[in-house]
mmCIF file of C-alpha atoms in Angstrom:
data_model
loop_
_atom_site.group_PDB
_atom_site.id
_atom_site.type_symbol
_atom_site.label_atom_id
_atom_site.label_comp_id
_atom_site.label_asym_id
_atom_site.label_seq_id
_atom_site.Cartn_x
_atom_site.Cartn_y
_atom_site.Cartn_z
ATOM 1 C CA MET A 564 -19.299 -1.477 -10.785
ATOM 2 C CA PRO A 565 -18.222 0.582 -7.751
ATOM 3 C CA PRO A 566 -14.810 2.253 -7.811
ATOM 4 C CA THR A 567 -11.892 0.472 -6.171
ATOM 5 C CA VAL A 568 -9.014 2.003 -4.205
ATOM 6 C CA LEU A 569 -5.758 0.195 -3.435
ATOM 7 C CA LEU A 570 -4.097 1.175 -0.158
ATOM 8 C CA ILE A 571 -0.564 0.055 0.699
ATOM 9 C CA ASN A 572 0.939 0.078 4.171
ATOM 10 C CA PRO A 573 4.684 -0.246 3.455
ATOM 11 C CA THR A 574 7.287 -1.571 5.829
ATOM 12 C CA TYR A 575 10.963 -0.922 6.291
ATOM 13 C CA LYS A 576 13.089 -2.635 3.600
ATOM 14 C CA GLN A 577 14.832 -4.875 6.120
ATOM 15 C CA PRO A 578 12.128 -6.738 8.047
ATOM 16 C CA GLY A 579 12.937 -7.219 11.705
ATOM 17 C CA VAL A 580 15.303 -4.249 11.984
ATOM 18 C CA LEU A 581 12.763 -1.883 13.530
ATOM 19 C CA ASP A 582 10.268 -4.442 14.884
ATOM 20 C CA GLU A 583 10.965 -3.610 18.517
ATOM 21 C CA TYR A 584 10.094 0.056 17.833
ATOM 22 C CA PHE A 585 7.107 -0.467 15.527
ATOM 23 C CA PRO A 586 4.833 -3.347 16.532
ATOM 24 C CA LYS A 587 2.706 -4.803 13.760
ATOM 25 C CA SER A 588 -0.517 -2.826 13.598
ATOM 26 C CA LEU A 589 -2.636 -0.983 11.075
ATOM 27 C CA PRO A 590 -2.220 2.806 11.373
ATOM 28 C CA LEU A 591 -5.395 4.354 12.798
ATOM 29 C CA SER A 592 -5.570 6.900 9.992
ATOM 30 C CA LEU A 593 -5.612 4.102 7.426
ATOM 31 C CA GLY A 594 -8.358 2.313 9.365
ATOM 32 C CA PHE A 595 -10.483 5.468 9.438
ATOM 33 C CA LEU A 596 -9.914 6.056 5.721
ATOM 34 C CA ILE A 597 -10.949 2.489 4.898
ATOM 35 C CA GLY A 598 -14.091 2.918 7.016
ATOM 36 C CA VAL A 599 -15.111 6.118 5.216
ATOM 37 C CA LEU A 600 -14.468 4.605 1.789
ATOM 38 C CA LEU A 601 -16.538 1.499 2.600
ATOM 39 C CA GLU A 602 -19.399 3.638 3.978
ATOM 40 C CA ASN A 603 -19.445 5.401 0.606
ATOM 41 C CA ASN A 604 -19.604 2.123 -1.365
ATOM 42 C CA ILE A 605 -16.006 2.309 -2.521
ATOM 43 C CA GLU A 606 -14.272 -1.047 -2.615
ATOM 44 C CA VAL A 607 -10.915 -1.132 -0.816
ATOM 45 C CA ILE A 608 -8.011 -3.504 -1.294
ATOM 46 C CA LEU A 609 -5.249 -3.333 1.315
ATOM 47 C CA ILE A 610 -1.685 -4.579 0.962
ATOM 48 C CA ASP A 611 -0.012 -4.550 4.355
ATOM 49 C CA GLU A 612 3.693 -5.215 3.881
ATOM 50 C CA GLN A 613 4.003 -6.165 7.524
ATOM 51 C CA PHE A 614 2.310 -9.412 6.495
ATOM 52 C CA GLU A 615 2.727 -9.717 2.716
ATOM 53 C CA LYS A 616 5.361 -8.303 0.376
ATOM 54 C CA MET A 617 4.231 -5.820 -2.240
ATOM 55 C CA THR A 618 5.668 -6.351 -5.695
ATOM 56 C CA VAL A 619 5.117 -4.252 -8.790
ATOM 57 C CA ASP A 620 3.763 -7.360 -10.566
ATOM 58 C CA LYS A 621 1.229 -7.949 -7.786
ATOM 59 C CA VAL A 622 0.018 -4.343 -7.843
ATOM 60 C CA GLU A 623 -0.160 -4.309 -11.637
ATOM 61 C CA ARG A 624 -2.242 -7.505 -11.577
ATOM 62 C CA LEU A 625 -4.618 -6.052 -8.933
ATOM 63 C CA VAL A 626 -4.978 -2.789 -10.868
ATOM 64 C CA ARG A 627 -5.926 -4.616 -14.047
ATOM 65 C CA GLN A 628 -8.261 -7.114 -12.328
ATOM 66 C CA HIS A 629 -10.166 -4.500 -10.310
ATOM 67 C CA ASN A 630 -9.862 -1.454 -12.587
ATOM 68 C CA ILE A 631 -8.152 0.503 -9.789
ATOM 69 C CA ARG A 632 -7.729 4.228 -10.439
ATOM 70 C CA VAL A 633 -6.309 5.339 -7.078
ATOM 71 C CA ILE A 634 -3.348 3.883 -5.176
ATOM 72 C CA GLY A 635 -2.515 5.319 -1.763
ATOM 73 C CA PHE A 636 0.490 4.753 0.496
ATOM 74 C CA THR A 637 0.934 5.429 4.189
ATOM 75 C CA VAL A 638 4.393 6.874 4.733
ATOM 76 C CA LEU A 639 6.622 7.211 7.765
ATOM 77 C CA THR A 640 10.054 8.786 7.478
ATOM 78 C CA THR A 641 11.744 5.391 7.887
ATOM 79 C CA VAL A 642 10.063 4.049 4.733
ATOM 80 C CA ALA A 643 9.932 7.203 2.605
ATOM 81 C CA PHE A 644 12.698 6.190 0.202
ATOM 82 C CA HIS A 645 11.242 2.683 -0.105
ATOM 83 C CA VAL A 646 7.836 4.133 -1.030
ATOM 84 C CA TYR A 647 9.434 6.545 -3.483
ATOM 85 C CA ASP A 648 11.177 3.622 -5.221
ATOM 86 C CA GLN A 649 7.903 1.686 -5.343
ATOM 87 C CA CYS A 650 6.071 4.666 -6.840
ATOM 88 C CA LEU A 651 8.707 5.102 -9.544
ATOM 89 C CA ALA A 652 8.507 1.414 -10.452
ATOM 90 C CA LEU A 653 4.721 1.486 -10.538
ATOM 91 C CA ARG A 654 4.699 4.625 -12.649
ATOM 92 C CA LYS A 655 6.765 2.829 -15.308
ATOM 93 C CA THR A 656 4.295 -0.037 -15.615
ATOM 94 C CA LEU A 657 1.093 1.854 -14.805
ATOM 95 C CA PRO A 658 1.382 5.327 -16.334
#
């Protein structure tokens, strides 16, 4: 079974607040990373919070179903505290 990586593109806690400044799009760096991982036969699961909300339960379920060992976040300054909170919550359930 090939390894699986979970990548999360977080969004600002209050949807709509910064929409006029940040149009919905996948960061190029994340797209390149996904391409390299797929070329090396590494399965990738992406949660893009612009389109679907990430919950700790959802991530925990994905980790257990796909035997995920690496979770990566893209982080902009506007979402840094949100990502930090998510990481702390995930660390409690997925040490």
